[in-house]
Amino acid sequence: MARILEDVFTAERAGSFQAIGRALPRIDAHSHVTGATRYYADRIFPNLLHAVMARSEHHHALIRHVDLSAAQAVKGVARILTHKDVPNNWYTILKLIGLGPDEEPVLAEDRVLYRGEPIVAILADTEAAAREAAAKVKVEYEELPAVLDVETAILPGTPAIKPHGSNVFVYEGRDHFHVHCGDTEAAFREADHIFEHSYQSSPIEHAPVETTGAIAVPEPGGRYTLHSNTQAAFFTLDNAALILGLPFRQLRVVGGTVGGGFGGKVDVIVEPIAVLGAMLTGRPVKYSFSRGEEMQVSSPRAAERIRIKDGVAADGRIIARDVRILVDAGAYSRHSPYGTIKAAAHMPGPYTVPNVTINAWCVYTNRTPSSAMRGFGVTIGDFALEVQMDRIARELGRDPFELRLQNAYRDGDLKAHRKTVEGAALVEVIQAAAERIGHPLSPECRAMSSCQRT
Amino acid sequence: MKSSYVSFTLNGEEKELLIEPGRRLVDVLREQCGATGTKNGCGQGSCGACTVHIDGVAMLSCLLPAELVDGSEIVTIEGVVRNRVLHVLQEAFLAQAATQCGFCTAGMIMAAKALLDCDPSPSRQAVIEALSGNVCRCTGYEPIIAAVLAAAATLAKRPAAAAAA
């Protein structure tokens, strides 16, 4: 009991650590309580232009014609940007590490794949003028059938919304990501109990109190300073430079002070438009989401559908686990193909199950593209797994702590991905949690260890 | 409509500003007065980040047309520090580790100060109600409530400080 805590942390505390084990003030706390912290929007520039998008009114449509005349006539409008102004009109967040393909335009060209997709950017002297002009952009659409549900999206006969001809991300020639270990079907036949349940989640918006935004400022020598609340300054620098065809050295990103991010400020959406506006007008340009835009078009956590089928022996050992995962990427990839791999890699959870099958689909729908959020890819899977564990315990009349301890992975166990477990601590964590809340455990469970299987 | 002159005191300093019709007080404070400690979180009166004091009352500066504050006394987070000394609330926010991203902090402190200014020893429930219009998405509400109660306890021990604050 608590052996790992003592072995590891007692030794560490005896060392010369300056911070571990002590309560220290945050370095930014003083400026937070006095209002002196400077977030990107606290940098005030004269002659600033405000960028506001005209956005798709449809989930899925072809764009037949865009009429900018009424928008251009609004007093204070300095410039309107369309896809033709964007040097490389592809936003592909993980391009530099070879993940593609290019499929999301920075500004829509001939079609829109989600409601709220940006079509043109208005640059105006005031935010009010920019919003008025954006509302006056007239877009002629030819509406197409929208696919809004992941289960429907993968059915044969459902229209393909993506140019590559299907509604799923293709992993090395396969329509989904697959992991298997052992013989799941044979183990289901041997199992004394089968438990099969489905779980689902909705998209979750981070809703930071500070909405996503950036200000691009032209500097001497053809350089641009980008004041941004990005959580990922180097993603921002490289993606903006690739989109704008600029050498990286011409962009300087000033960031790191974020008024709430939670993963929602990892994508690079506002910065390329702000810099492009600054390049084409020579003026500082601010592009900041309104609260409504933050809710509608900033990437949420992906909605997931998960079905878990478990084969359980009479003594409570889970001998087979088959998991089917559908991740709703929304209209474009962003981080979802990677998030789907994480979802598959996280199964079958921190339990040792000898026979495992995992099939995970990254599914496209005509919904707001989903992306990063706190542990994306694994959080919803953990919800599904742990509810499943509780259900098995309840239906077998087992203590939920003891069922987990019995199945918990130990050092030396082989995971479904052929990786040997090292440094496991789940047994000790469950024992400590039970002790803290006064939940009684049997002597056998109290004697268990992550270091060996008893 | 034409711009008009509006006069008010900001943190004890007199201001006379030419203001466009309908311009929000939060924008005037941030962009014309340089008082950027007041934050614009939602622009629709639902997050509380823009809370300031108008004649001693906590109000949302994103909902106030600046013309309406003519003749008022306005205090923002920049005016809470007196002679470079932190207010007991600010000290308590530091001691209780009640800040995370910091974006809601100014609004929280202004809402809490309005409470303590009229009720120096509030109940926990009164603190919760006073902060109910202020959103913290880092969800650090417990340390914030603890900080306000700790500040009240400090004020109770130092009645002179309470009067000065």
XYZ file of C-alpha atoms in Angstrom:
619
model
C 0.000 0.000 0.000
C 1.316 3.415 -1.068
C 4.629 1.728 -1.771
C 5.227 3.580 -5.024
C 4.518 6.962 -3.414
C 7.095 6.289 -0.714
C 9.715 4.791 -2.982
C 9.572 7.510 -5.578
C 8.556 10.711 -3.859
C 10.335 10.293 -0.530
C 13.558 9.976 -2.456
C 12.716 13.007 -4.575
C 11.846 15.188 -1.615
C 15.160 14.365 0.001
C 16.834 15.907 -3.021
C 17.404 19.523 -3.909
C 14.096 20.327 -5.623
C 13.138 23.981 -5.547
C 9.446 23.578 -6.383
C 8.201 19.990 -5.965
C 6.301 19.580 -2.725
C 6.058 23.345 -2.074
C 3.307 25.877 -2.724
C 4.778 28.646 -4.862
C 3.032 31.699 -6.302
C 2.452 31.703 -10.044
C 4.810 34.145 -11.740
C 1.881 35.858 -13.457
C -0.435 36.064 -10.417
C 0.606 39.581 -9.356
C -0.072 41.044 -12.782
C -3.376 39.134 -12.981
C -4.711 40.637 -9.723
C -3.627 44.163 -10.677
C -4.896 43.989 -14.267
C -1.382 44.551 -15.619
C -1.115 41.280 -17.578
C -1.078 42.091 -21.280
C -3.177 39.772 -23.399
C -2.951 40.152 -27.183
C -5.992 42.471 -27.336
C -4.473 44.768 -24.706
C -2.027 46.011 -27.322
C -3.735 49.026 -28.834
C -2.719 50.149 -32.338
C -3.779 53.301 -34.140
C -5.201 52.939 -37.658
C -6.312 49.383 -36.859
C -8.496 47.440 -39.299
C -11.031 44.891 -38.058
C -11.551 41.622 -39.920
C -14.998 40.002 -39.952
C -15.956 36.961 -42.025
C -18.954 36.442 -44.245
C -19.780 32.837 -43.386
C -21.695 29.998 -44.999
C -25.381 29.910 -44.190
C -25.612 26.260 -45.222
C -24.160 22.993 -43.939
C -23.257 21.842 -47.441
C -23.552 23.777 -50.676
C -21.864 24.748 -53.914
C -21.063 28.445 -54.225
C -22.482 29.710 -57.522
C -21.722 33.397 -57.164
C -20.480 35.895 -54.618
C -21.636 39.530 -54.973
C -19.491 41.955 -52.976
C -20.932 45.225 -54.341
C -23.235 46.047 -51.412
C -20.501 45.109 -48.922
C -17.933 47.271 -50.684
C -20.283 50.253 -50.482
C -20.403 50.195 -46.662
C -18.602 53.249 -45.231
C -15.307 52.279 -43.603
C -14.639 49.135 -45.628
C -10.988 49.157 -46.672
C -10.604 45.837 -48.447
C -12.370 42.525 -48.967
C -10.349 39.303 -49.116
C -11.455 36.253 -51.078
C -9.770 32.896 -51.683
C -8.065 34.455 -54.723
C -6.064 36.686 -52.364
C -4.679 33.772 -50.327
C -1.311 32.669 -51.812
C -1.632 29.006 -50.733
C -5.266 28.502 -49.826
C -4.829 25.341 -47.704
C -4.923 25.033 -43.951
C -3.201 21.738 -43.053
C -2.136 22.032 -39.430
C 0.313 19.099 -39.299
C 1.765 19.659 -42.786
C 5.351 20.046 -41.575
C 5.340 16.537 -40.114
C 3.925 15.124 -43.328
C 0.296 14.705 -42.272
C -2.212 15.693 -44.924
C -3.804 15.812 -47.340
C -4.540 19.446 -48.154
C -8.325 19.617 -47.962
C -9.428 22.653 -45.930
C -9.412 26.000 -47.731
C -8.520 29.089 -45.699
C -11.369 30.885 -47.484
C -14.008 28.823 -49.315
C -13.633 28.482 -53.090
C -16.431 26.672 -54.961
C -18.163 24.958 -52.028
C -18.827 25.048 -48.295
C -18.824 21.966 -46.076
C -20.136 23.381 -42.805
C -22.377 26.151 -41.599
C -20.187 29.066 -40.567
C -17.335 28.236 -42.970
C -15.573 31.500 -43.889
C -16.088 32.666 -47.496
C -14.791 36.246 -47.618
C -13.076 38.497 -45.084
C -14.132 42.124 -44.699
C -11.488 44.573 -43.453
C -12.958 47.809 -42.123
C -12.096 50.780 -39.917
C -14.514 49.669 -37.213
C -15.813 46.294 -36.132
C -19.377 47.554 -36.617
C -18.690 48.514 -40.257
C -17.020 45.161 -40.887
C -20.011 43.286 -39.438
C -22.451 45.371 -41.453
C -20.527 44.700 -44.664
C -20.193 40.981 -43.901
C -23.963 40.790 -43.576
C -24.284 42.452 -47.005
C -22.163 39.888 -48.875
C -24.604 38.098 -51.179
C -23.755 34.462 -51.830
C -25.733 32.360 -54.303
C -25.669 28.743 -53.192
C -26.753 25.447 -54.669
C -27.621 23.478 -51.576
C -26.414 19.878 -51.342
C -27.659 17.135 -49.019
C -25.955 17.476 -45.634
C -24.516 14.546 -43.672
C -24.777 15.399 -39.983
C -24.551 12.001 -38.284
C -21.504 9.717 -38.090
C -23.514 6.488 -38.305
C -25.280 7.724 -41.453
C -22.008 9.024 -42.897
C -20.464 5.534 -43.136
C -23.551 3.744 -44.498
C -23.312 2.592 -48.120
C -25.364 4.918 -50.315
C -24.794 8.039 -48.199
C -23.452 10.824 -50.442
C -19.718 11.390 -50.092
C -19.098 14.944 -48.901
C -15.345 14.878 -49.448
C -13.561 15.185 -52.803
C -11.687 11.896 -52.204
C -15.010 10.100 -52.552
C -15.841 8.850 -49.053
C -16.746 10.191 -45.619
C -13.785 8.704 -43.750
C -10.085 9.440 -43.382
C -8.020 6.792 -45.174
C -5.270 5.195 -43.047
C -2.642 3.596 -45.311
C -5.270 2.307 -47.714
C -7.789 1.261 -45.032
C -11.018 3.084 -44.278
C -10.351 2.945 -40.534
C -7.603 2.430 -37.962
C -7.342 -1.147 -36.721
C -5.606 -2.884 -33.812
C -5.971 -6.500 -32.812
C -4.330 -8.949 -30.481
C -5.219 -12.605 -29.845
C -8.499 -14.141 -31.084
C -11.421 -12.060 -29.868
C -14.159 -14.150 -31.516
C -12.873 -17.420 -30.018
C -12.610 -15.774 -26.596
C -16.203 -14.512 -26.811
C -17.286 -18.128 -27.353
C -15.377 -19.207 -24.231
C -16.625 -16.336 -22.073
C -19.218 -16.927 -19.359
C -20.737 -13.454 -19.787
C -21.000 -11.014 -22.680
C -21.544 -7.307 -22.005
C -22.241 -5.048 -24.945
C -23.078 -1.369 -24.462
C -22.948 1.821 -26.509
C -21.785 5.254 -25.409
C -21.956 8.604 -27.104
C -20.914 12.185 -26.522
C -21.737 15.565 -28.054
C -19.227 18.096 -29.364
C -17.868 20.125 -26.426
C -16.864 23.775 -26.835
C -13.985 25.067 -24.723
C -15.660 28.486 -24.325
C -12.611 30.368 -23.041
C -13.528 33.706 -21.461
C -11.115 35.345 -23.923
C -12.238 34.494 -27.465
C -9.729 33.412 -30.138
C -7.983 36.356 -31.787
C -4.867 37.947 -33.211
C -3.504 41.299 -34.365
C -1.016 41.422 -37.256
C 1.186 44.511 -37.427
C 3.352 45.443 -40.438
C 6.946 46.177 -39.477
C 9.822 47.727 -41.425
C 11.655 45.427 -43.818
C 8.577 43.461 -44.904
C 8.206 41.712 -41.571
C 5.023 41.215 -39.565
C 4.506 40.925 -35.835
C 1.634 38.692 -34.898
C 0.162 39.302 -31.447
C -1.855 36.183 -30.824
C -3.492 34.226 -28.030
C -2.455 30.969 -29.670
C -1.505 28.035 -27.465
C 0.870 26.918 -30.210
C 3.149 29.768 -31.295
C 5.204 27.631 -33.666
C 2.187 25.948 -35.314
C 0.953 29.504 -35.821
C 4.223 30.725 -37.261
C 4.739 27.839 -39.671
C 1.121 27.488 -40.797
C 0.679 31.221 -41.372
C 3.982 31.393 -43.282
C 3.095 28.361 -45.450
C -0.360 29.768 -46.256
C 1.010 33.225 -47.063
C 4.112 32.040 -48.921
C 6.356 33.993 -46.543
C 9.792 32.906 -45.353
C 9.454 31.977 -41.670
C 11.880 34.763 -40.720
C 9.398 37.412 -41.856
C 6.899 36.493 -39.146
C 7.362 37.126 -35.455
C 4.752 35.614 -33.156
C 4.208 37.255 -29.773
C 2.085 34.981 -27.637
C 1.999 32.807 -24.578
C -0.512 34.845 -22.600
C -3.778 33.014 -23.129
C -7.107 33.886 -21.519
C -8.225 30.281 -21.384
C -7.372 27.802 -24.117
C -8.045 24.185 -23.140
C -6.898 23.119 -26.634
C -9.244 25.479 -28.445
C -6.421 27.838 -29.390
C -4.193 25.236 -31.018
C -5.677 25.607 -34.505
C -4.401 28.401 -36.740
C -7.558 30.086 -38.005
C -7.424 33.828 -37.345
C -3.697 34.543 -37.810
C -3.272 33.877 -41.568
C -6.188 36.208 -42.385
C -4.877 38.920 -40.061
C -1.391 38.792 -41.611
C -2.773 38.668 -45.153
C -4.871 41.745 -44.387
C -1.799 43.535 -43.028
C 0.214 42.524 -46.122
C -2.399 43.843 -48.536
C -3.302 47.080 -46.718
C -0.118 48.007 -44.860
C -2.225 48.527 -41.727
C -2.507 46.567 -38.477
C -5.383 44.063 -38.672
C -7.279 42.500 -35.791
C -9.318 39.322 -36.267
C -11.115 38.285 -33.120
C -13.999 35.842 -32.780
C -17.220 37.223 -31.346
C -18.701 35.088 -28.582
C -21.168 33.704 -31.132
C -18.351 32.731 -33.516
C -16.400 31.165 -30.668
C -19.399 28.923 -29.985
C -20.276 28.152 -33.604
C -17.031 27.876 -35.551
C -14.113 27.339 -33.165
C -13.196 23.636 -33.154
C -14.909 21.684 -30.368
C -13.908 18.353 -28.863
C -15.041 15.684 -31.343
C -18.301 13.904 -30.639
C -17.769 10.151 -30.394
C -19.851 6.982 -30.603
C -18.263 4.019 -28.878
C -19.513 0.449 -28.638
C -17.737 -1.912 -26.275
C -18.335 -5.654 -26.298
C -16.657 -7.573 -23.473
C -16.302 -11.290 -22.856
C -15.911 -11.940 -19.111
C -14.977 -15.175 -17.322
C -17.019 -16.327 -14.317
C -14.286 -15.087 -11.948
C -14.434 -11.529 -13.351
C -11.453 -11.579 -15.714
C -12.115 -9.717 -18.949
C -10.856 -12.154 -21.572
C -12.016 -10.337 -24.728
C -12.781 -6.743 -25.574
C -14.029 -5.494 -28.958
C -14.295 -1.725 -29.351
C -15.820 0.200 -32.238
C -15.168 3.941 -32.243
C -16.636 6.598 -34.534
C -14.988 10.015 -34.180
C -16.884 12.965 -35.689
C -14.171 15.056 -37.355
C -16.737 17.478 -38.710
C -16.087 18.884 -42.176
C -12.278 18.888 -42.160
C -9.424 16.853 -40.697
C -7.498 19.303 -38.466
C -6.309 17.096 -35.561
C -8.992 14.397 -35.869
C -7.115 11.710 -37.852
C -4.454 11.895 -35.131
C -7.105 12.032 -32.377
C -8.680 8.875 -33.803
C -5.328 7.044 -33.623
C -5.046 8.179 -30.008
C -8.572 6.864 -29.328
C -7.645 3.460 -30.768
C -4.265 3.382 -29.016
C -5.887 4.126 -25.662
C -8.016 0.966 -25.789
C -8.604 -1.390 -24.089
C -7.882 1.025 -21.240
C -5.478 0.367 -18.347
C -6.546 -3.274 -18.151
C -4.850 -6.412 -19.308
C -7.122 -8.139 -21.793
C -5.562 -10.984 -23.808
C -7.890 -10.797 -26.815
C -8.597 -7.347 -28.221
C -10.075 -5.927 -31.425
C -10.212 -2.178 -31.990
C -11.719 -0.493 -35.033
C -11.746 3.301 -35.127
C -13.147 5.482 -37.893
C -12.355 9.177 -38.380
C -15.649 10.259 -39.949
C -16.392 13.452 -41.889
C -19.744 15.188 -41.501
C -21.065 18.639 -42.429
C -20.508 19.885 -38.903
C -18.019 22.348 -37.406
C -14.536 20.785 -37.680
C -13.486 19.332 -34.343
C -9.934 19.423 -33.066
C -7.842 19.584 -29.923
C -9.285 19.714 -26.407
C -7.739 18.475 -23.162
C -6.788 14.834 -23.747
C -8.714 14.664 -27.020
C -9.077 11.164 -28.374
C -8.931 9.508 -24.962
C -11.293 11.390 -22.643
C -14.545 10.116 -24.123
C -13.024 6.640 -24.405
C -12.251 6.700 -20.679
C -15.832 7.706 -19.932
C -17.073 4.748 -21.988
C -14.551 2.284 -20.502
C -15.164 3.194 -16.887
C -18.963 3.205 -17.207
C -18.578 -0.205 -18.858
C -16.457 -1.420 -15.898
C -19.095 -0.206 -13.440
C -21.835 -1.946 -15.419
C -19.935 -5.236 -15.453
C -19.313 -4.966 -11.709
C -22.962 -4.202 -10.998
C -24.281 -6.993 -13.204
C -21.862 -9.561 -11.709
C -22.445 -8.327 -8.155
C -18.754 -7.422 -7.829
C -17.171 -4.519 -5.972
C -16.209 -1.997 -8.734
C -12.797 -1.327 -7.119
C -11.989 -5.009 -6.871
C -13.081 -5.750 -10.453
C -10.709 -3.024 -11.665
C -7.859 -4.244 -9.423
C -8.302 -7.779 -10.732
C -8.055 -6.602 -14.357
C -5.540 -3.741 -13.876
C -2.399 -3.949 -15.971
C 0.860 -4.835 -14.243
C 4.499 -4.357 -15.164
C 5.512 -6.927 -17.754
C 2.023 -7.393 -19.222
C 1.738 -7.185 -23.009
C -0.656 -4.521 -24.255
C -2.825 -4.988 -27.354
C -0.311 -2.896 -29.315
C 2.544 -5.317 -28.472
C 4.034 -2.868 -26.003
C 5.212 -4.241 -22.664
C 3.865 -2.323 -19.668
C 6.470 -0.503 -17.569
C 5.990 1.718 -14.548
C 2.329 0.822 -13.988
C 0.752 2.357 -10.880
C -2.975 1.740 -11.359
C -3.193 -0.874 -8.580
C -1.577 1.453 -6.046
C -3.688 4.421 -7.163
C -6.925 2.447 -6.739
C -5.758 1.184 -3.326
C -4.912 4.739 -2.229
C -8.246 6.093 -3.536
C -10.175 3.383 -1.685
C -8.300 4.155 1.522
C -8.891 7.914 1.241
C -12.656 7.516 0.853
C -12.917 4.730 3.429
C -13.931 2.069 0.906
C -13.064 -1.384 2.342
C -10.943 -3.721 0.185
C -10.370 -7.428 0.719
C -6.959 -8.528 2.104
C -6.135 -10.002 -1.337
C -6.808 -6.660 -3.026
C -4.823 -4.743 -0.424
C -1.855 -7.074 -1.050
C -1.889 -6.560 -4.846
C 0.977 -4.776 -6.568
C 1.696 -3.326 -9.998
C 5.085 -4.974 -9.831
C 3.772 -8.536 -9.974
C 0.569 -10.410 -10.730
C -0.566 -12.426 -7.718
C -25.458 61.340 -34.900
C -22.354 63.197 -33.866
C -19.727 62.412 -31.303
C -20.099 64.181 -27.983
C -17.916 65.106 -25.048
C -18.326 62.970 -21.945
C -16.720 63.764 -18.573
C -16.078 61.338 -15.730
C -13.419 60.518 -13.193
C -11.452 57.331 -13.809
C -9.635 56.025 -10.743
C -9.697 59.523 -9.299
C -8.420 61.227 -12.456
C -10.682 63.612 -14.378
C -11.336 62.713 -18.006
C -13.042 64.570 -20.814
C -13.311 62.499 -23.964
C -14.884 62.826 -27.396
C -17.023 59.736 -27.760
C -18.780 58.264 -30.789
C -22.473 57.614 -30.268
C -23.243 54.174 -28.867
C -19.602 53.359 -28.093
C -19.388 50.873 -25.242
C -17.753 51.947 -22.011
C -15.435 48.898 -22.123
C -13.984 50.080 -25.453
C -13.608 53.672 -24.220
C -11.781 52.480 -21.084
C -9.501 50.113 -22.972
C -8.833 52.005 -26.196
C -9.197 55.689 -25.230
C -8.030 55.555 -21.606
C -5.503 52.687 -21.851
C -7.207 50.922 -18.935
C -6.818 47.472 -20.469
C -7.135 45.614 -17.169
C -10.889 45.566 -17.827
C -11.560 42.658 -20.209
C -14.115 42.138 -22.928
C -15.079 38.462 -22.734
C -18.436 38.188 -24.438
C -19.738 41.660 -25.295
C -23.197 40.585 -24.253
C -23.306 40.863 -20.494
C -22.971 37.190 -19.701
C -19.388 36.647 -18.469
C -18.624 39.500 -16.048
C -14.998 40.018 -17.211
C -15.728 43.712 -17.927
C -17.080 44.514 -14.428
C -16.206 48.052 -13.213
C -17.589 50.308 -10.492
C -19.845 53.200 -11.523
C -20.437 55.412 -8.484
C -19.592 52.452 -6.245
C -21.886 49.955 -7.985
C -20.510 46.951 -9.908
C -21.666 47.214 -13.522
C -20.915 45.527 -16.847
C -19.006 47.980 -19.024
C -19.745 46.007 -22.209
C -23.444 46.841 -21.909
C -23.049 50.544 -21.067
C -23.021 53.176 -23.802
C -20.280 55.542 -22.638
C -22.542 58.611 -22.958
C -24.476 57.324 -19.952
C -21.550 57.606 -17.539
C -21.229 61.403 -17.939
C -20.569 62.865 -14.492
C -19.883 59.467 -12.885
C -17.026 58.221 -10.778
C -15.549 55.120 -12.396
C -13.150 52.700 -10.729
C -11.434 49.904 -12.658
C -8.963 47.224 -11.550
C -6.135 49.740 -12.091
C -7.684 51.898 -9.344
C -7.858 49.140 -6.741
C -4.148 49.408 -5.930
C -3.624 52.436 -3.670
C -0.171 54.027 -3.397
C 1.349 50.861 -4.839
C -0.180 48.804 -2.024
C -2.363 45.873 -3.012
C -5.927 45.773 -1.695
C -6.649 42.998 0.809
C -8.671 41.253 -1.899
C -5.708 41.239 -4.264
C -3.454 39.907 -1.482
C -6.024 37.229 -0.724
C -6.257 36.204 -4.415
C -2.463 35.753 -4.361
C -2.430 33.857 -1.069
C -5.271 31.530 -2.100
C -3.830 30.910 -5.608
C -7.136 32.167 -6.979
C -5.857 33.020 -10.458
C -5.286 30.693 -13.377
C -5.429 32.194 -16.872
C -6.268 35.526 -15.225
C -8.769 36.727 -17.787
C -11.714 36.732 -15.366
C -9.656 37.986 -12.406
C -10.223 41.744 -12.772
C -13.982 41.253 -13.059
C -13.978 38.872 -10.099
C -12.091 41.342 -7.926
C -14.338 44.254 -8.928
C -17.492 42.229 -8.206
C -16.056 41.036 -4.871
C -14.911 44.540 -3.891
C -18.395 45.951 -4.540
C -19.697 43.298 -2.139
C -17.111 43.943 0.610
C -17.533 47.718 0.279
C -21.153 47.408 1.422
C -20.985 44.120 3.389
C -17.518 43.667 4.966
C -18.351 40.283 6.518
C -20.485 38.432 3.990
C -21.623 34.829 4.337
C -20.274 32.245 1.904
C -23.662 32.284 0.207
C -23.511 36.075 -0.207
C -20.059 35.735 -1.835
C -21.355 33.083 -4.222
C -24.292 35.295 -5.162
C -22.089 38.369 -5.643
C -19.842 36.389 -8.019
C -22.681 34.574 -9.789
C -22.419 36.876 -12.824
C -18.695 36.208 -13.270
C -17.563 33.202 -15.294
C -14.237 31.412 -14.737
C -13.736 28.793 -17.449
C -10.607 27.443 -15.739
C -13.321 26.647 -13.152
C -11.254 27.745 -10.185
C -14.285 28.984 -8.272
C -13.420 27.471 -4.883
C -10.111 29.364 -4.431
C -11.854 32.578 -5.569
C -14.629 32.181 -2.989
C -12.008 31.292 -0.362
C -10.020 34.427 -1.287
C -13.034 36.715 -0.860
C -13.863 35.158 2.519
C -10.215 35.411 3.593
C -10.154 39.096 2.585
C -13.319 39.677 4.637
C -11.681 37.975 7.636
C -8.627 40.230 7.258
C -10.846 43.316 7.092
C -12.680 42.203 10.235
C -9.346 42.111 12.108
C -8.349 45.501 10.693
C -11.338 47.833 10.909
C -9.104 50.803 10.068
C -8.021 49.120 6.864
C -11.649 48.473 5.989
C -12.452 52.140 6.319
C -9.441 53.131 4.234
C -10.228 50.575 1.512
